[in-house]
PDB file of C-alpha atoms in Angstrom:
ATOM      1  CA  MET A   1      22.942 -11.809  -8.767  1.00 94.00           C
ATOM      2  CA  LEU A   2      24.755 -13.041 -11.844  1.00 95.00           C
ATOM      3  CA  VAL A   3      24.552 -10.555 -14.708  1.00 96.00           C
ATOM      4  CA  LEU A   4      25.040 -11.752 -18.287  1.00 96.00           C
ATOM      5  CA  THR A   5      24.883  -9.675 -21.466  1.00 96.00           C
ATOM      6  CA  ARG A   6      23.234 -11.358 -24.454  1.00 96.00           C
ATOM      7  CA  LYS A   7      22.353 -10.426 -28.036  1.00 96.00           C
ATOM      8  CA  ILE A   8      18.993 -11.152 -29.673  1.00 97.00           C
ATOM      9  CA  GLY A   9      18.765 -14.882 -30.401  1.00 97.00           C
ATOM     10  CA  GLU A  10      21.415 -15.861 -27.875  1.00 97.00           C
ATOM     11  CA  LYS A  11      20.630 -18.230 -25.045  1.00 97.00           C
ATOM     12  CA  ILE A  12      21.269 -18.766 -21.369  1.00 97.00           C
ATOM     13  CA  VAL A  13      21.214 -22.263 -19.886  1.00 97.00           C
ATOM     14  CA  ILE A  14      20.165 -22.858 -16.274  1.00 96.00           C
ATOM     15  CA  GLY A  15      21.038 -26.283 -14.885  1.00 95.00           C
ATOM     16  CA  ASN A  16      21.006 -28.793 -17.700  1.00 93.00           C
ATOM     17  CA  SER A  17      17.369 -28.589 -18.654  1.00 95.00           C
ATOM     18  CA  ILE A  18      16.281 -24.930 -18.745  1.00 97.00           C
ATOM     19  CA  GLU A  19      17.059 -22.625 -21.654  1.00 97.00           C
ATOM     20  CA  LEU A  20      16.218 -18.948 -21.954  1.00 97.00           C
ATOM     21  CA  THR A  21      16.386 -17.202 -25.329  1.00 98.00           C
ATOM     22  CA  VAL A  22      16.321 -13.446 -25.740  1.00 97.00           C
ATOM     23  CA  LEU A  23      13.869 -13.054 -28.624  1.00 98.00           C
ATOM     24  CA  SER A  24      13.497  -9.319 -29.052  1.00 97.00           C
ATOM     25  CA  TYR A  25      13.960  -5.957 -27.455  1.00 95.00           C
ATOM     26  CA  ASP A  26      11.747  -3.029 -28.350  1.00 95.00           C
ATOM     27  CA  ARG A  27      11.152   0.216 -26.481  1.00 94.00           C
ATOM     28  CA  GLY A  28      11.829  -1.158 -23.034  1.00 94.00           C
ATOM     29  CA  LEU A  29      10.078  -4.511 -23.602  1.00 96.00           C
ATOM     30  CA  VAL A  30      12.174  -7.651 -23.567  1.00 96.00           C
ATOM     31  CA  ARG A  31      10.675 -10.885 -24.909  1.00 97.00           C
ATOM     32  CA  VAL A  32      12.212 -14.023 -23.481  1.00 97.00           C
ATOM     33  CA  GLY A  33      11.543 -17.572 -24.649  1.00 97.00           C
ATOM     34  CA  ILE A  34      11.723 -20.265 -21.972  1.00 97.00           C
ATOM     35  CA  GLU A  35      12.184 -23.966 -22.506  1.00 97.00           C
ATOM     36  CA  ALA A  36      11.881 -26.023 -19.339  1.00 95.00           C
ATOM     37  CA  PRO A  37      10.734 -29.522 -18.335  1.00 93.00           C
ATOM     38  CA  LYS A  38       7.015 -29.832 -17.562  1.00 83.00           C
ATOM     39  CA  ASN A  39       7.617 -30.217 -13.820  1.00 80.00           C
ATOM     40  CA  ILE A  40       9.235 -26.773 -13.634  1.00 85.00           C
ATOM     41  CA  THR A  41       6.630 -24.055 -13.261  1.00 84.00           C
ATOM     42  CA  VAL A  42       7.281 -20.767 -15.022  1.00 88.00           C
ATOM     43  CA  HIS A  43       5.280 -17.604 -14.355  1.00 88.00           C
ATOM     44  CA  ARG A  44       5.611 -13.878 -13.969  1.00 91.00           C
ATOM     45  CA  LYS A  45       6.838 -12.856 -10.540  1.00 94.00           C
ATOM     46  CA  GLU A  46       3.977 -10.379 -10.026  1.00 95.00           C
ATOM     47  CA  ILE A  47       1.460 -13.240 -10.259  1.00 94.00           C
ATOM     48  CA  GLN A  48       3.228 -15.249  -7.587  1.00 94.00           C
ATOM     49  CA  ASP A  49       3.440 -12.116  -5.386  1.00 96.00           C
ATOM     50  CA  ARG A  50      -0.292 -11.496  -5.858  1.00 95.00           C
ATOM     51  CA  ILE A  51      -1.108 -15.115  -4.970  1.00 96.00           C
ATOM     52  CA  ILE A  52       0.960 -14.865  -1.773  1.00 96.00           C
ATOM     53  CA  GLU A  53      -0.820 -11.614  -0.879  1.00 94.00           C
ATOM     54  CA  LEU A  54      -4.262 -13.110  -1.540  1.00 94.00           C
ATOM     55  CA  ASN A  55      -3.410 -16.260   0.437  1.00 96.00           C
ATOM     56  CA  LYS A  56      -2.401 -14.073   3.388  1.00 95.00           C
ATOM     57  CA  GLN A  57      -5.709 -12.196   3.191  1.00 92.00           C
ATOM     58  CA  ALA A  58      -7.696 -15.431   2.837  1.00 93.00           C
ATOM     59  CA  ALA A  59      -5.912 -17.169   5.721  1.00 93.00           C
ATOM     60  CA  SER A  60      -7.723 -14.993   8.225  1.00 82.00           C
ATOM     61  CA  THR A  61     -11.220 -15.286   6.734  1.00 87.00           C
ATOM     62  CA  GLU A  62     -13.662 -15.365   9.610  1.00 88.00           C
ATOM     63  CA  VAL A  63     -16.024 -18.308   9.646  1.00 90.00           C
ATOM     64  CA  ARG A  64     -18.694 -16.154  11.249  1.00 89.00           C
ATOM     65  CA  ALA A  65     -18.430 -13.414   8.613  1.00 88.00           C
ATOM     66  CA  LEU A  66     -18.690 -15.938   5.799  1.00 89.00           C
ATOM     67  CA  ARG A  67     -21.677 -17.700   7.388  1.00 90.00           C
ATOM     68  CA  GLU A  68     -23.423 -14.336   7.719  1.00 87.00           C
ATOM     69  CA  TYR A  69     -22.659 -13.470   4.123  1.00 87.00           C
ATOM     70  CA  LEU A  70     -23.980 -16.824   2.890  1.00 87.00           C
ATOM     71  CA  ALA A  71     -27.122 -16.498   4.981  1.00 85.00           C
ATOM     72  CA  GLY A  72     -27.963 -13.285   3.107  1.00 81.00           C
ATOM     73  CA  ASN A  73     -26.715 -14.197  -0.371  1.00 78.00           C
ATOM     74  CA  SER A  74     -27.506 -17.289  -2.363  1.00 71.00           C
ATOM     75  CA  LEU A  75     -24.678 -18.907  -4.275  1.00 71.00           C
ATOM     76  CA  LEU A  76     -27.207 -20.576  -6.585  1.00 53.00           C
ATOM     77  CA  GLY A  77     -26.856 -19.574 -10.193  1.00 48.00           C
ATOM     78  CA  THR A  78     -23.145 -19.036  -9.731  1.00 49.00           C
ATOM     79  CA  GLY A  79     -22.352 -21.611 -12.373  1.00 45.00           C
ATOM     80  CA  ASP A  80     -24.449 -19.963 -15.077  1.00 44.00           C
ATOM     81  CA  ALA A  81     -22.927 -16.591 -14.359  1.00 44.00           C
ATOM     82  CA  ALA A  82     -19.458 -18.084 -14.572  1.00 42.00           C
ATOM     83  CA  GLN A  83     -20.232 -19.767 -17.894  1.00 45.00           C
ATOM     84  CA  SER A  84     -21.478 -16.629 -19.509  1.00 44.00           C
ATOM     85  CA  ASP A  85     -18.308 -14.913 -18.305  1.00 45.00           C
ATOM     86  CA  GLU A  86     -16.249 -17.380 -20.174  1.00 44.00           C
ATOM     87  CA  LYS A  87     -18.046 -16.994 -23.484  1.00 41.00           C
ATOM     88  CA  GLU A  88     -16.892 -13.419 -23.725  1.00 37.00           C
TER      89      GLU A  88
ATOM     90  CA  MET B   1      -2.101 -49.418  11.361  1.00 50.00           C
ATOM     91  CA  GLU B   2      -1.751 -45.729  11.941  1.00 51.00           C
ATOM     92  CA  GLN B   3      -4.888 -45.206   9.886  1.00 53.00           C
ATOM     93  CA  SER B   4      -7.267 -45.242  12.807  1.00 63.00           C
ATOM     94  CA  SER B   5      -5.401 -42.836  15.082  1.00 83.00           C
ATOM     95  CA  VAL B   6      -7.136 -39.593  15.901  1.00 89.00           C
ATOM     96  CA  ARG B   7      -5.557 -36.228  16.666  1.00 88.00           C
ATOM     97  CA  VAL B   8      -7.243 -33.668  18.857  1.00 91.00           C
ATOM     98  CA  VAL B   9      -6.684 -30.190  17.473  1.00 88.00           C
ATOM     99  CA  GLN B  10      -7.558 -26.891  19.088  1.00 88.00           C
ATOM    100  CA  THR B  11      -8.643 -24.685  16.183  1.00 87.00           C
ATOM    101  CA  HIS B  12      -9.047 -20.960  16.199  1.00 81.00           C
ATOM    102  CA  GLN B  13     -12.538 -20.899  14.700  1.00 87.00           C
ATOM    103  CA  PHE B  14     -14.059 -24.362  15.110  1.00 89.00           C
ATOM    104  CA  GLY B  15     -13.096 -25.087  18.706  1.00 89.00           C
ATOM    105  CA  THR B  16     -11.605 -28.476  19.530  1.00 92.00           C
ATOM    106  CA  ILE B  17     -11.936 -31.012  16.753  1.00 90.00           C
ATOM    107  CA  GLU B  18     -10.897 -34.625  16.371  1.00 90.00           C
ATOM    108  CA  VAL B  19      -9.132 -35.406  13.137  1.00 90.00           C
ATOM    109  CA  GLY B  20      -8.607 -38.958  11.921  1.00 88.00           C
ATOM    110  CA  ASN B  21      -5.315 -39.513  10.116  1.00 87.00           C
ATOM    111  CA  GLU B  22      -7.275 -40.481   7.023  1.00 85.00           C
ATOM    112  CA  HIS B  23      -8.574 -36.898   6.747  1.00 88.00           C
ATOM    113  CA  ILE B  24      -5.186 -35.206   6.791  1.00 93.00           C
ATOM    114  CA  PHE B  25      -3.694 -33.882   3.557  1.00 96.00           C
ATOM    115  CA  HIS B  26       0.058 -33.503   3.238  1.00 97.00           C
ATOM    116  CA  PHE B  27       1.404 -30.497   1.326  1.00 96.00           C
ATOM    117  CA  ALA B  28       5.081 -31.182   0.590  1.00 94.00           C
ATOM    118  CA  ASP B  29       5.667 -27.552  -0.433  1.00 92.00           C
ATOM    119  CA  GLY B  30       3.055 -25.897   1.743  1.00 95.00           C
ATOM    120  CA  ILE B  31       0.940 -23.154   0.161  1.00 96.00           C
ATOM    121  CA  TYR B  32       2.285 -19.945  -1.395  1.00 96.00           C
ATOM    122  CA  GLY B  33       3.173 -17.608   1.467  1.00 96.00           C
ATOM    123  CA  PHE B  34       2.803 -20.475   3.963  1.00 96.00           C
ATOM    124  CA  GLU B  35       5.538 -22.816   2.798  1.00 95.00           C
ATOM    125  CA  GLU B  36       6.160 -24.097   6.326  1.00 95.00           C
ATOM    126  CA  LEU B  37       2.614 -25.448   6.749  1.00 96.00           C
ATOM    127  CA  ARG B  38       2.565 -29.054   5.569  1.00 96.00           C
ATOM    128  CA  GLU B  39      -0.547 -30.666   7.053  1.00 96.00           C
ATOM    129  CA  PHE B  40      -4.119 -29.577   6.491  1.00 96.00           C
ATOM    130  CA  VAL B  41      -7.538 -30.941   7.276  1.00 94.00           C
ATOM    131  CA  LEU B  42     -10.643 -30.236   5.202  1.00 93.00           C
ATOM    132  CA  ILE B  43     -13.549 -29.246   7.427  1.00 92.00           C
ATOM    133  CA  SER B  44     -17.180 -29.143   6.317  1.00 91.00           C
ATOM    134  CA  ASP B  45     -19.224 -26.504   8.070  1.00 90.00           C
ATOM    135  CA  GLU B  46     -22.964 -26.879   7.590  1.00 89.00           C
ATOM    136  CA  GLN B  47     -23.605 -23.147   7.815  1.00 90.00           C
ATOM    137  CA  SER B  48     -21.101 -22.238   5.149  1.00 90.00           C
ATOM    138  CA  GLU B  49     -21.787 -25.027   2.631  1.00 90.00           C
ATOM    139  CA  PRO B  50     -20.825 -25.396  -0.181  1.00 92.00           C
ATOM    140  CA  ILE B  51     -17.728 -23.607   1.073  1.00 94.00           C
ATOM    141  CA  LYS B  52     -15.389 -25.793   3.105  1.00 95.00           C
ATOM    142  CA  TRP B  53     -12.369 -24.952   5.250  1.00 95.00           C
ATOM    143  CA  LEU B  54      -8.811 -26.065   4.739  1.00 95.00           C
ATOM    144  CA  VAL B  55      -7.275 -25.650   8.182  1.00 94.00           C
ATOM    145  CA  SER B  56      -3.599 -26.013   9.020  1.00 94.00           C
ATOM    146  CA  LEU B  57      -2.791 -28.599  11.676  1.00 93.00           C
ATOM    147  CA  SER B  58       0.588 -27.054  12.455  1.00 90.00           C
ATOM    148  CA  ASP B  59      -0.956 -23.608  12.942  1.00 91.00           C
ATOM    149  CA  PRO B  60      -4.705 -23.988  13.460  1.00 88.00           C
ATOM    150  CA  SER B  61      -5.172 -20.210  13.435  1.00 90.00           C
ATOM    151  CA  ILE B  62      -4.628 -20.464   9.670  1.00 93.00           C
ATOM    152  CA  GLY B  63      -7.622 -21.645   7.672  1.00 94.00           C
ATOM    153  CA  PHE B  64      -8.724 -21.047   4.106  1.00 96.00           C
ATOM    154  CA  ALA B  65     -12.292 -20.944   2.845  1.00 96.00           C
ATOM    155  CA  VAL B  66     -12.329 -23.139  -0.261  1.00 97.00           C
ATOM    156  CA  ILE B  67     -14.917 -24.120  -2.837  1.00 96.00           C
ATOM    157  CA  ASP B  68     -15.082 -26.814  -5.503  1.00 96.00           C
ATOM    158  CA  VAL B  69     -13.826 -24.900  -8.521  1.00 96.00           C
ATOM    159  CA  PHE B  70     -16.507 -26.402 -10.789  1.00 95.00           C
ATOM    160  CA  LEU B  71     -19.237 -24.762  -8.710  1.00 94.00           C
ATOM    161  CA  VAL B  72     -17.700 -21.417  -9.594  1.00 93.00           C
ATOM    162  CA  MET B  73     -16.849 -22.258 -13.201  1.00 94.00           C
ATOM    163  CA  PRO B  74     -18.251 -25.532 -14.604  1.00 94.00           C
ATOM    164  CA  SER B  75     -15.973 -25.361 -17.638  1.00 95.00           C
ATOM    165  CA  TYR B  76     -12.765 -25.058 -15.595  1.00 96.00           C
ATOM    166  CA  LYS B  77      -9.888 -27.139 -16.929  1.00 94.00           C
ATOM    167  CA  VAL B  78      -6.582 -28.362 -15.533  1.00 92.00           C
ATOM    168  CA  ASN B  79      -3.981 -30.432 -17.357  1.00 87.00           C
ATOM    169  CA  PRO B  80      -4.859 -34.015 -16.277  1.00 87.00           C
ATOM    170  CA  ALA B  81      -1.132 -34.731 -15.841  1.00 82.00           C
ATOM    171  CA  MET B  82      -1.268 -32.477 -12.758  1.00 82.00           C
ATOM    172  CA  LEU B  83      -4.005 -34.569 -11.145  1.00 86.00           C
ATOM    173  CA  GLY B  84      -3.901 -37.813  -9.194  1.00 83.00           C
ATOM    174  CA  GLU B  85      -6.309 -40.744  -9.294  1.00 83.00           C
ATOM    175  CA  LYS B  86      -9.009 -39.142  -7.155  1.00 85.00           C
ATOM    176  CA  PRO B  87      -8.544 -35.410  -7.514  1.00 90.00           C
ATOM    177  CA  ALA B  88     -10.408 -32.531  -5.947  1.00 94.00           C
ATOM    178  CA  ILE B  89      -9.805 -29.057  -7.331  1.00 97.00           C
ATOM    179  CA  LEU B  90     -10.543 -26.305  -4.846  1.00 97.00           C
ATOM    180  CA  SER B  91     -10.385 -22.579  -5.179  1.00 97.00           C
ATOM    181  CA  ILE B  92      -9.500 -20.306  -2.253  1.00 97.00           C
ATOM    182  CA  VAL B  93     -12.322 -17.873  -1.511  1.00 95.00           C
ATOM    183  CA  THR B  94     -11.842 -14.339  -0.229  1.00 92.00           C
ATOM    184  CA  LEU B  95     -14.645 -12.328   1.321  1.00 88.00           C
ATOM    185  CA  SER B  96     -14.063  -8.691   0.547  1.00 79.00           C
ATOM    186  CA  ARG B  97     -14.375  -6.351   3.490  1.00 69.00           C
ATOM    187  CA  LYS B  98     -15.498  -3.538   1.220  1.00 67.00           C
ATOM    188  CA  GLU B  99     -19.117  -2.464   1.435  1.00 63.00           C
ATOM    189  CA  GLY B 100     -21.303  -4.188  -1.152  1.00 64.00           C
ATOM    190  CA  ALA B 101     -18.498  -6.394  -2.393  1.00 66.00           C
ATOM    191  CA  GLY B 102     -18.878 -10.134  -2.433  1.00 84.00           C
ATOM    192  CA  LEU B 103     -16.852 -13.277  -2.725  1.00 90.00           C
ATOM    193  CA  SER B 104     -13.973 -13.866  -5.027  1.00 92.00           C
ATOM    194  CA  ALA B 105     -12.357 -17.155  -5.947  1.00 95.00           C
ATOM    195  CA  ASN B 106      -8.720 -17.529  -6.903  1.00 96.00           C
ATOM    196  CA  LEU B 107      -9.017 -19.497 -10.142  1.00 97.00           C
ATOM    197  CA  LYS B 108      -5.407 -18.774 -11.060  1.00 96.00           C
ATOM    198  CA  ALA B 109      -3.965 -20.721  -8.138  1.00 97.00           C
ATOM    199  CA  PRO B 110      -6.204 -23.676  -7.263  1.00 97.00           C
ATOM    200  CA  ILE B 111      -5.508 -26.159  -4.482  1.00 97.00           C
ATOM    201  CA  ILE B 112      -5.218 -29.641  -5.941  1.00 96.00           C
ATOM    202  CA  LEU B 113      -5.959 -32.510  -3.562  1.00 95.00           C
ATOM    203  CA  ASP B 114      -5.490 -36.195  -4.214  1.00 94.00           C
ATOM    204  CA  VAL B 115      -7.865 -38.109  -1.989  1.00 92.00           C
ATOM    205  CA  ASP B 116      -6.070 -41.416  -2.680  1.00 92.00           C
ATOM    206  CA  THR B 117      -2.635 -40.332  -1.543  1.00 93.00           C
ATOM    207  CA  GLN B 118      -3.938 -37.657   0.881  1.00 94.00           C
ATOM    208  CA  SER B 119      -1.618 -35.114  -0.655  1.00 95.00           C
ATOM    209  CA  GLY B 120      -2.117 -31.610  -1.930  1.00 95.00           C
ATOM    210  CA  PHE B 121      -0.417 -28.609  -3.484  1.00 95.00           C
ATOM    211  CA  GLN B 122      -1.247 -25.171  -4.800  1.00 96.00           C
ATOM    212  CA  MET B 123      -0.572 -24.774  -8.500  1.00 94.00           C
ATOM    213  CA  ILE B 124      -0.336 -21.656 -10.611  1.00 93.00           C
ATOM    214  CA  HIS B 125      -2.503 -22.273 -13.647  1.00 93.00           C
ATOM    215  CA  PRO B 126      -0.593 -21.528 -16.858  1.00 87.00           C
ATOM    216  CA  SER B 127      -3.668 -20.149 -18.642  1.00 89.00           C
ATOM    217  CA  GLU B 128      -4.033 -16.374 -18.783  1.00 89.00           C
ATOM    218  CA  LYS B 129      -7.837 -16.638 -18.766  1.00 93.00           C
ATOM    219  CA  TYR B 130      -8.177 -17.526 -15.082  1.00 95.00           C
ATOM    220  CA  SER B 131      -8.240 -14.634 -12.644  1.00 94.00           C
ATOM    221  CA  THR B 132      -6.745 -14.494  -9.160  1.00 94.00           C
ATOM    222  CA  GLU B 133      -9.925 -12.652  -8.116  1.00 92.00           C
ATOM    223  CA  HIS B 134     -12.915 -14.094  -9.935  1.00 92.00           C
ATOM    224  CA  ILE B 135     -16.032 -12.460  -8.483  1.00 89.00           C
ATOM    225  CA  PHE B 136     -18.928 -14.836  -7.848  1.00 85.00           C
ATOM    226  CA  GLY B 137     -21.977 -15.141  -5.624  1.00 73.00           C
ATOM    227  CA  GLN B 138     -22.636 -11.410  -5.730  1.00 61.00           C
ATOM    228  CA  ALA B 139     -25.323  -9.835  -3.625  1.00 50.00           C
ATOM    229  CA  GLN B 140     -28.613 -10.009  -5.507  1.00 45.00           C
TER     230      GLN B 140
END
């Protein structure tokens, strides 16, 4: 791992198209600004870890278990429920 | 020329199926956690409609239950620049093993298919408002 020390407002360049700016530091929280081309995805590592974990769980979903669940539970009305969620 | 060729695949959960090349989706980067899996087929199963199954051809023991994201959230939005000519946006569904719990859809990381180019990828949606575990279809 490369370790660089930066002051507030200073930047780090990755490749020739990604720039990180240290914006602020306050009580253990660091705010970082990221400028990157649109085709580079940027997200918090925990989210990617969670997605990998969920994908691993989902990959072994049993067809039979899901059929049984659907036989006993209607998915109708799902859309309305989802819309009211979003109004919150 | 290759269009009409059919592959016979022994799947874990659907037995032996025949897959025409035109039904295969190519994932250049795989799926998060399964980066080595590059070819998937979308299977419709009458008994689990409207949920479909995205099954790996390289490892047919791997299959994801997926649902059209708009059935879960009609107002769902993705930057159109991420989509091809004929897109399908699918959300991976997880069935919780906990008692009384239902289905959840991963709205944060949808599978984007392009039917025209038969390609697909899993994106991480930049919006904070979409959950990795959006509960839907709860027991009534």
